[in-house]
Amino acid sequence: MRALLPLPLLLLLGIAVAGPHLTDEPISPLITDPTLDPARIELGRRLFHDPRLSRDASISCAFCHDLARGGVDQRPVSVGIDGRQGPLNAPTVYNSAYNFVQFWDGRSKSLEGQVGEPIHNPVEMDSNWEQLLPRLAADPDYRRDFARYYPKEGLSATSVAHAIAEFERSLITTNAPFDRYLRGNWDAVDQRVLQGYRLFKSYGCSNCHQGRNVGGNLFQPMGVMRDYFAERGNPSNADLGRYNVTGDPRDLHTFKVPSLRLASLTPPYFHDGSQPDLDSAVRNMARYQLGRDLDADEVALIIEFIGSLVGQTLYGGD
Amino acid sequence: MAVQHHLPRIYYLLMAFVLSLGVFYMYYRADVLSEHNATMAVLSRLNQLNSGLDEQVLLLYAYRLNHFDQIVTTRDEIIQLNRTLHDELLDSYGPSFALAAQRYLESSSTKLDQLERFKSLAALSGTSLRDLPYAAIDFSDGLGDPRGQSLMALVAELFSYSLFHDEEVHTRIEERITTLRLGQWEEAERQSLDDILRHSRTALRQRDDLIKALNSYLSLNTGDTIDRLTEAYLGHHAGTTRNSQRLATILLVVTLLLFIGLALTLRSLQKARQGIEQTWEQLSDAIESIGEGFALYDAHDRLLLWNSNFTQVYPDSLHFPPEGIRYRELLDRDLHSGLYRPDISPEAWIELHLRRDGHPLLDQLRDGRTFQVSNYSTTEGGRVTVMSDITARLDVETELRKLSRAVEQSPVSVMITDTDGRIEYVNEKFTEVTGYAEEEVLGRNPRVLQSGDTPRDQFRQMWQALTHEGEWRGQFHNRRKNGELFWESASISAIRDAHGQITHYLAVKEDITERKRAEEELHLAAVVFETSSEGIMVTDAGNRIITVNPAFTRITGYAAEEVIGHHPSLLKSGRQDEGFYSEMWQNLEAGQRWEGEIWNRRKNGELFPEWLSVASVRDGEGQVRHHVAVFSDITKRKEDEEKILWQANFDPLTHLPNRTLFGDRLEQALAGSRREHWICALLFVDLDRFKAVNDTFGHPVGDQLLVQVSTRLRETVRESDTVARLGGDEFTVILQDVSGDAAVALVAEKIIQRLSEPFEIAGNEIFIGATLGIAVYPGDADDAGGMLRNADLAMYQAKQEGRNRYHFYTESMNQQALRRNRLEADLHRALERNELEVWYQPIVRADDLGLHGAEALLRWHHPENGLLMPGEFIPLAEESGMIGVIGEWVLEQACRQASHWQQAYDQHLRISVNLSTQQRRQGLDGARLAELLTRSGEGASLVNLELTEGMLLEQSEENIRWLESFKALGVSLSIDDFGTGYSSLSYLRRFPFDSLKIDKSFVTELSPTSGDAALVQAIIALAESFDLTVVAEGVERQEQLDYLRELGCDLIQGYLISQPLPPREFTARFIAHTAP
């Protein structure tokens, strides 16, 4: 257990000793967007679960982003069409609306822009719009609903992407115990969670994992204090991270900081899916990003805190 | 003339063109203006966002940002606006704007890239600074020597460096790191130290990187590129504006010139046409004014010009041949049509006429007219023919004779005056109409007939017409000789002599008084019928519809032709029964009109309310000829009345009464309370943190919250209480007929508790609370205004004391509520703290005063208020639901005590325990009691349960089963306070009681002479007949005991024997010394 800092140092750091207040805390509660169009959400939900989006109509978006399993497939790296394996761990689709960019390397700035990528990716769905749109248009239900809910565009790449994105924007996990605590329900979490939260802040985890999504709003290099890739071995092209997008050497091994909202439900961890459980993920984060070794009690408390970030959804799981 | 019309047509075309140009220009301007506003909005928003981003970055640099959500939001908006700028605006405002935009976009893109780098670095640097002190303390705590201090100094200097950028400190930190690394360390320490030193070096480097990144970010000066972009846009916009203004000026000038040109041309055309017309008119007038027929022929003897008198020669003048016919042809026609001279041959006649010597010829027409014809030659070799009709002259005498005969016998009045207005002649009809004899009016002025009603102007017009046109027609309102007024239609014409001089005036008049009146009435009725907004339906004697007006069609939907001939019952809605209609008909037959509201059915089936008025029309013999029904559709009025009433009284969001209705209800509640001596309370409810909810989630969620709050409030109070919304987050509750302020406090607590539970709105869990102020009538105020003011004041008081609580307006009530609250809290702990104790009062046999049993009575040793009697806290326990626990505790104590006395002293004492109504609701029954008995090791035969009459009001099977469940255990039952409640013999029979207890109020006044004696005697007799044991409680004096003995009472309880005592004392006084 860590000792308390001497009071002068506390003041120097400006650490607030009082209870949480919405605006003072690095983490704020998730809220839903009431302006979304329910009809388009429903349309997007159907597309999201529709295997016709892949070349041989074998997998849908939900194949890798299972809404009942925290919005992921819980595999180290995802399996696409014909059993082909991708290089990266699938991130959760829940709360993705609050990610400032999409993908580990941030190559898509919007959810709409993201939709086309897995459709075209040869190891994922391996399809394209030219093949996919006529296939969807052959379904009278889609024809009718797109004409009704997208009277201007009709059924097009834009409207399909928008409907799926609209559905994804509705996947917000609200009323997590910790959110309820932040909103003033002091009994929503127990003392162990609060201890974990205090550690989470004092170790500096909350410098990157902050905001509504507890992450998902900045880039960070992997392995600040120790060389993660040298120690892991077996380097791959995907390990280069954002460098693959910008070509700037300063972006080598840099990734979007992932949201910790549903971390308890979405093993394995890291972009390469190398961490089988939260215990090793937390321990290795401290090791490579902080240069610190945490003791088992601390790791357990932080994991309890992360568990309190899980909110409720409308679609299976919790 | 034809050319004159073509010229302006060109002008009209031109003008239309210019006008359309103008309209096009206006639209263009409006378009440009709205586009300008939109573009300026984009540019100024960009500027704002750019500054906002800079501010966030500086906050981040100072480690003042806890999270990046705000930055990301700003960044997203910038990206979106940049996309708009790039896709929609870039090429719209000329090359310099495009260039500036390009520069800005590049700068912005670089800036956003640098922002991401800066964010990464700031997070990294923050993480190191956050963790480093902890790491250093963990490490140096184990050392506790100067090396530890040196490490702490390193950390302190790192922090200093992070706050104040100083190269010297930088160097010192590096030196410290080197010194520490070269120091003497054990192997175990070395490992941790290296980690900390590496950490420090990284923190130092990251801070330097961060400063570099900030400088590079700040040097981008994107703000300038936005300024230049705005300038470029404004420059372009100014150019556009100048161009459009120039275009507008040109348009204006062209339009003006066109208008001037058009005006000038129109004027000159007008002049020319006027000249020609004038000449033409002069000639026509001249010819027309000739009294004789006149015709002019050209040199070829073709007809050129003629006047109307000429055409009259021809009997079929309508078909008179057009200009250009030859004179010879005309003569042939003449011969043909009947102009002839019987004395000469046609050839000779033509010969005579072809001459142009001006010799007058006499021609006679078959119709009897005689003309004198003269032909003259003109200077151009043409001919002029002049013809004059001389028939009249010949016939005049004969005619006169005939006419005068006609006039004499005419059915209309005829009057002739001379030019001075003196009457020269009147006919018989005249004397008949006016009542004046001929000799009375001859030589007099017609003014004698004037009624004075005819306006002066009319006479003036009449004279003007007569003088100018020789004729006037009109109507007079005149007076007969007998003074009666009458209307006359008159035609007056001037009679002229051969010179055209007026010699007489002839007036032909008809009495139209009757006709006029009938016409007016008919006209009026028709207008009313057609234009009335009320539906009108007329039926005949057989009640078949004869006619309906347009309003009828509008209201019922039936066109006239669809209903005429039908019976009005086709409008029947079926809402009124036959009795209703027969009563209506009775009214009508009795000669009265019927009026009232009635429901009818439209053609489309819709029902509607109408205001109907029916009357019968009877003929001279009193027979009904028609019925007239007049009605108006009052659907809308009824709806409006309801809607207005609702809107005026209810809050549209929550559907609760609004301030107005609340005021009424409060007045009513106060009036009712005054009348009935009720207590009435006003609760003023103010929501806590409502504004925060509105700010965080937006107004739609706020509104939802208010709706849910109102639902919860309604659920919390009784149906008869009023919940109102005064506006905003302020609600009020009126509680009428409450038992006292304790009950009010209970409701207030319930409200606070209900509103503190989380609300679920649009997937969000929301927490608020409520603060209440309470005013109570009577006491706090007498009128509604005072109540509201005081409740509001009390609410503010509560707010000041902290939220989520209530406050009474009156201090004493407040104290009481507080005391009650404290007492309740204390009561919760009383059991744990062992503050409750059961005392026992002995019950003895009346005959020998031997100990029979005891009544268990609860006492509370309150740490501050001393010893409390049950009356002071049992009601509280019942309200708060604690009675269940306390009641069972008492039962258990009593059982243990009885068991103790039996085992230790072999005393078989029956202990009476009081039951509360509440206890039954809390689940106490035979089964539960059996558990208690088992737990305390006690036989049921030692327990007697006392119930009050009030608990047995309902003689239901359930009640009986409940009591029998106790009875089945072997427990005995008795009725407490007998005689004070709703005594009823029937329950004595139905319920399985063993004994009854005479209330102490009867015993207190007991003496052989008092009225109570008879009552007690009756009770005892009654008890005997039901085989019940009688206990008298409250026995304080010997004579009471004596008398009770006399009456045959079985058992005695009271101060005469002993007060209630703590168990130890009871044992000492009544058990120990009697023990065997």
PDB file of N, CA and C in Angstrom, chain B residues 33-80:
ATOM      1  N   LEU B  33     -26.891  38.258 -49.498  1.00  0.00           N
ATOM      2  CA  LEU B  33     -26.860  38.668 -48.108  1.00  0.00           C
ATOM      3  C   LEU B  33     -26.862  37.457 -47.177  1.00  0.00           C
ATOM      4  N   SER B  34     -27.753  36.475 -47.455  1.00  0.00           N
ATOM      5  CA  SER B  34     -27.816  35.332 -46.533  1.00  0.00           C
ATOM      6  C   SER B  34     -26.547  34.498 -46.661  1.00  0.00           C
ATOM      7  N   GLU B  35     -26.017  34.425 -47.858  1.00  0.00           N
ATOM      8  CA  GLU B  35     -24.774  33.675 -48.039  1.00  0.00           C
ATOM      9  C   GLU B  35     -23.644  34.376 -47.282  1.00  0.00           C
ATOM     10  N   HIS B  36     -23.663  35.706 -47.341  1.00  0.00           N
ATOM     11  CA  HIS B  36     -22.645  36.492 -46.642  1.00  0.00           C
ATOM     12  C   HIS B  36     -22.701  36.203 -45.146  1.00  0.00           C
ATOM     13  N   ASN B  37     -23.922  36.218 -44.603  1.00  0.00           N
ATOM     14  CA  ASN B  37     -24.068  35.958 -43.164  1.00  0.00           C
ATOM     15  C   ASN B  37     -23.546  34.574 -42.805  1.00  0.00           C
ATOM     16  N   ALA B  38     -23.895  33.586 -43.634  1.00  0.00           N
ATOM     17  CA  ALA B  38     -23.465  32.213 -43.351  1.00  0.00           C
ATOM     18  C   ALA B  38     -21.938  32.134 -43.364  1.00  0.00           C
ATOM     19  N   THR B  39     -21.332  32.727 -44.371  1.00  0.00           N
ATOM     20  CA  THR B  39     -19.874  32.669 -44.487  1.00  0.00           C
ATOM     21  C   THR B  39     -19.215  33.370 -43.306  1.00  0.00           C
ATOM     22  N   MET B  40     -19.739  34.554 -42.954  1.00  0.00           N
ATOM     23  CA  MET B  40     -19.158  35.274 -41.828  1.00  0.00           C
ATOM     24  C   MET B  40     -19.278  34.444 -40.551  1.00  0.00           C
ATOM     25  N   ALA B  41     -20.421  33.754 -40.415  1.00  0.00           N
ATOM     26  CA  ALA B  41     -20.616  32.909 -39.219  1.00  0.00           C
ATOM     27  C   ALA B  41     -19.534  31.836 -39.157  1.00  0.00           C
ATOM     28  N   VAL B  42     -19.240  31.208 -40.327  1.00  0.00           N
ATOM     29  CA  VAL B  42     -18.202  30.168 -40.371  1.00  0.00           C
ATOM     30  C   VAL B  42     -16.862  30.765 -39.958  1.00  0.00           C
ATOM     31  N   LEU B  43     -16.521  31.927 -40.544  1.00  0.00           N
ATOM     32  CA  LEU B  43     -15.207  32.518 -40.276  1.00  0.00           C
ATOM     33  C   LEU B  43     -15.061  32.919 -38.811  1.00  0.00           C
ATOM     34  N   SER B  44     -16.131  33.562 -38.280  1.00  0.00           N
ATOM     35  CA  SER B  44     -15.964  34.018 -36.898  1.00  0.00           C
ATOM     36  C   SER B  44     -15.962  32.826 -35.942  1.00  0.00           C
ATOM     37  N   ARG B  45     -16.740  31.764 -36.283  1.00  0.00           N
ATOM     38  CA  ARG B  45     -16.714  30.565 -35.439  1.00  0.00           C
ATOM     39  C   ARG B  45     -15.321  29.927 -35.463  1.00  0.00           C
ATOM     40  N   LEU B  46     -14.695  29.923 -36.649  1.00  0.00           N
ATOM     41  CA  LEU B  46     -13.344  29.365 -36.766  1.00  0.00           C
ATOM     42  C   LEU B  46     -12.389  30.130 -35.851  1.00  0.00           C
ATOM     43  N   ASN B  47     -12.526  31.445 -35.897  1.00  0.00           N
ATOM     44  CA  ASN B  47     -11.655  32.288 -35.082  1.00  0.00           C
ATOM     45  C   ASN B  47     -11.842  31.951 -33.599  1.00  0.00           C
ATOM     46  N   GLN B  48     -13.120  31.851 -33.232  1.00  0.00           N
ATOM     47  CA  GLN B  48     -13.474  31.546 -31.846  1.00  0.00           C
ATOM     48  C   GLN B  48     -12.893  30.191 -31.418  1.00  0.00           C
ATOM     49  N   LEU B  49     -13.101  29.188 -32.282  1.00  0.00           N
ATOM     50  CA  LEU B  49     -12.631  27.837 -31.962  1.00  0.00           C
ATOM     51  C   LEU B  49     -11.120  27.806 -31.851  1.00  0.00           C
ATOM     52  N   ASN B  50     -10.463  28.547 -32.745  1.00  0.00           N
ATOM     53  CA  ASN B  50      -9.007  28.583 -32.754  1.00  0.00           C
ATOM     54  C   ASN B  50      -8.501  29.144 -31.432  1.00  0.00           C
ATOM     55  N   SER B  51      -9.115  30.263 -30.992  1.00  0.00           N
ATOM     56  CA  SER B  51      -8.701  30.845 -29.710  1.00  0.00           C
ATOM     57  C   SER B  51      -9.011  29.871 -28.582  1.00  0.00           C
ATOM     58  N   GLY B  52     -10.208  29.253 -28.669  1.00  0.00           N
ATOM     59  CA  GLY B  52     -10.599  28.302 -27.623  1.00  0.00           C
ATOM     60  C   GLY B  52      -9.576  27.184 -27.504  1.00  0.00           C
ATOM     61  N   LEU B  53      -9.123  26.690 -28.656  1.00  0.00           N
ATOM     62  CA  LEU B  53      -8.159  25.591 -28.669  1.00  0.00           C
ATOM     63  C   LEU B  53      -6.854  26.043 -28.009  1.00  0.00           C
ATOM     64  N   ASP B  54      -6.423  27.279 -28.373  1.00  0.00           N
ATOM     65  CA  ASP B  54      -5.187  27.808 -27.775  1.00  0.00           C
ATOM     66  C   ASP B  54      -5.316  27.868 -26.253  1.00  0.00           C
ATOM     67  N   GLU B  55      -6.494  28.315 -25.814  1.00  0.00           N
ATOM     68  CA  GLU B  55      -6.707  28.442 -24.371  1.00  0.00           C
ATOM     69  C   GLU B  55      -6.601  27.070 -23.698  1.00  0.00           C
ATOM     70  N   GLN B  56      -7.247  26.062 -24.341  1.00  0.00           N
ATOM     71  CA  GLN B  56      -7.201  24.711 -23.784  1.00  0.00           C
ATOM     72  C   GLN B  56      -5.758  24.197 -23.731  1.00  0.00           C
ATOM     73  N   VAL B  57      -4.996  24.509 -24.784  1.00  0.00           N
ATOM     74  CA  VAL B  57      -3.618  24.024 -24.834  1.00  0.00           C
ATOM     75  C   VAL B  57      -2.811  24.643 -23.702  1.00  0.00           C
ATOM     76  N   LEU B  58      -3.050  25.957 -23.464  1.00  0.00           N
ATOM     77  CA  LEU B  58      -2.311  26.609 -22.387  1.00  0.00           C
ATOM     78  C   LEU B  58      -2.706  26.016 -21.031  1.00  0.00           C
ATOM     79  N   LEU B  59      -4.006  25.728 -20.862  1.00  0.00           N
ATOM     80  CA  LEU B  59      -4.455  25.095 -19.614  1.00  0.00           C
ATOM     81  C   LEU B  59      -3.783  23.737 -19.446  1.00  0.00           C
ATOM     82  N   LEU B  60      -3.672  23.046 -20.586  1.00  0.00           N
ATOM     83  CA  LEU B  60      -3.064  21.720 -20.566  1.00  0.00           C
ATOM     84  C   LEU B  60      -1.597  21.829 -20.171  1.00  0.00           C
ATOM     85  N   TYR B  61      -0.929  22.819 -20.721  1.00  0.00           N
ATOM     86  CA  TYR B  61       0.479  23.037 -20.427  1.00  0.00           C
ATOM     87  C   TYR B  61       0.680  23.273 -18.927  1.00  0.00           C
ATOM     88  N   ALA B  62      -0.322  23.965 -18.333  1.00  0.00           N
ATOM     89  CA  ALA B  62      -0.210  24.259 -16.898  1.00  0.00           C
ATOM     90  C   ALA B  62      -0.769  23.112 -16.062  1.00  0.00           C
ATOM     91  N   TYR B  63      -0.989  21.921 -16.652  1.00  0.00           N
ATOM     92  CA  TYR B  63      -1.566  20.754 -15.965  1.00  0.00           C
ATOM     93  C   TYR B  63      -2.892  21.108 -15.320  1.00  0.00           C
ATOM     94  N   ARG B  64      -3.668  21.961 -15.976  1.00  0.00           N
ATOM     95  CA  ARG B  64      -4.951  22.360 -15.381  1.00  0.00           C
ATOM     96  C   ARG B  64      -6.135  21.632 -16.011  1.00  0.00           C
ATOM     97  N   LEU B  65      -5.845  20.742 -16.961  1.00  0.00           N
ATOM     98  CA  LEU B  65      -6.959  20.004 -17.572  1.00  0.00           C
ATOM     99  C   LEU B  65      -6.983  18.579 -17.031  1.00  0.00           C
ATOM    100  N   ASN B  66      -8.124  18.165 -16.561  1.00  0.00           N
ATOM    101  CA  ASN B  66      -8.252  16.801 -16.045  1.00  0.00           C
ATOM    102  C   ASN B  66      -8.560  15.799 -17.139  1.00  0.00           C
ATOM    103  N   HIS B  67      -9.187  16.283 -18.213  1.00  0.00           N
ATOM    104  CA  HIS B  67      -9.485  15.363 -19.308  1.00  0.00           C
ATOM    105  C   HIS B  67      -9.500  16.105 -20.631  1.00  0.00           C
ATOM    106  N   PHE B  68      -9.525  15.341 -21.728  1.00  0.00           N
ATOM    107  CA  PHE B  68      -9.375  15.935 -23.056  1.00  0.00           C
ATOM    108  C   PHE B  68     -10.690  16.051 -23.805  1.00  0.00           C
ATOM    109  N   ASP B  69     -11.805  15.751 -23.160  1.00  0.00           N
ATOM    110  CA  ASP B  69     -13.083  15.738 -23.895  1.00  0.00           C
ATOM    111  C   ASP B  69     -13.370  17.083 -24.551  1.00  0.00           C
ATOM    112  N   GLN B  70     -13.097  18.168 -23.814  1.00  0.00           N
ATOM    113  CA  GLN B  70     -13.382  19.509 -24.343  1.00  0.00           C
ATOM    114  C   GLN B  70     -12.528  19.780 -25.570  1.00  0.00           C
ATOM    115  N   ILE B  71     -11.235  19.438 -25.491  1.00  0.00           N
ATOM    116  CA  ILE B  71     -10.332  19.645 -26.622  1.00  0.00           C
ATOM    117  C   ILE B  71     -10.840  18.875 -27.836  1.00  0.00           C
ATOM    118  N   VAL B  72     -11.246  17.629 -27.586  1.00  0.00           N
ATOM    119  CA  VAL B  72     -11.687  16.792 -28.703  1.00  0.00           C
ATOM    120  C   VAL B  72     -12.934  17.391 -29.345  1.00  0.00           C
ATOM    121  N   THR B  73     -13.840  17.888 -28.520  1.00  0.00           N
ATOM    122  CA  THR B  73     -15.053  18.510 -29.058  1.00  0.00           C
ATOM    123  C   THR B  73     -14.692  19.697 -29.944  1.00  0.00           C
ATOM    124  N   THR B  74     -13.781  20.567 -29.448  1.00  0.00           N
ATOM    125  CA  THR B  74     -13.363  21.736 -30.217  1.00  0.00           C
ATOM    126  C   THR B  74     -12.704  21.284 -31.519  1.00  0.00           C
ATOM    127  N   ARG B  75     -11.807  20.312 -31.425  1.00  0.00           N
ATOM    128  CA  ARG B  75     -11.113  19.806 -32.593  1.00  0.00           C
ATOM    129  C   ARG B  75     -12.113  19.280 -33.625  1.00  0.00           C
ATOM    130  N   ASP B  76     -13.112  18.495 -33.169  1.00  0.00           N
ATOM    131  CA  ASP B  76     -14.093  17.933 -34.100  1.00  0.00           C
ATOM    132  C   ASP B  76     -14.823  19.035 -34.843  1.00  0.00           C
ATOM    133  N   GLU B  77     -15.161  20.105 -34.118  1.00  0.00           N
ATOM    134  CA  GLU B  77     -15.895  21.189 -34.785  1.00  0.00           C
ATOM    135  C   GLU B  77     -15.012  21.899 -35.795  1.00  0.00           C
ATOM    136  N   ILE B  78     -13.728  22.076 -35.440  1.00  0.00           N
ATOM    137  CA  ILE B  78     -12.805  22.721 -36.389  1.00  0.00           C
ATOM    138  C   ILE B  78     -12.694  21.869 -37.653  1.00  0.00           C
ATOM    139  N   ILE B  79     -12.551  20.554 -37.483  1.00  0.00           N
ATOM    140  CA  ILE B  79     -12.424  19.677 -38.648  1.00  0.00           C
ATOM    141  C   ILE B  79     -13.648  19.793 -39.532  1.00  0.00           C
ATOM    142  N   GLN B  80     -14.805  19.833 -38.901  1.00  0.00           N
ATOM    143  CA  GLN B  80     -16.044  19.916 -39.684  1.00  0.00           C
ATOM    144  C   GLN B  80     -16.114  21.231 -40.440  1.00  0.00           C
TER     145      GLN B  80
END
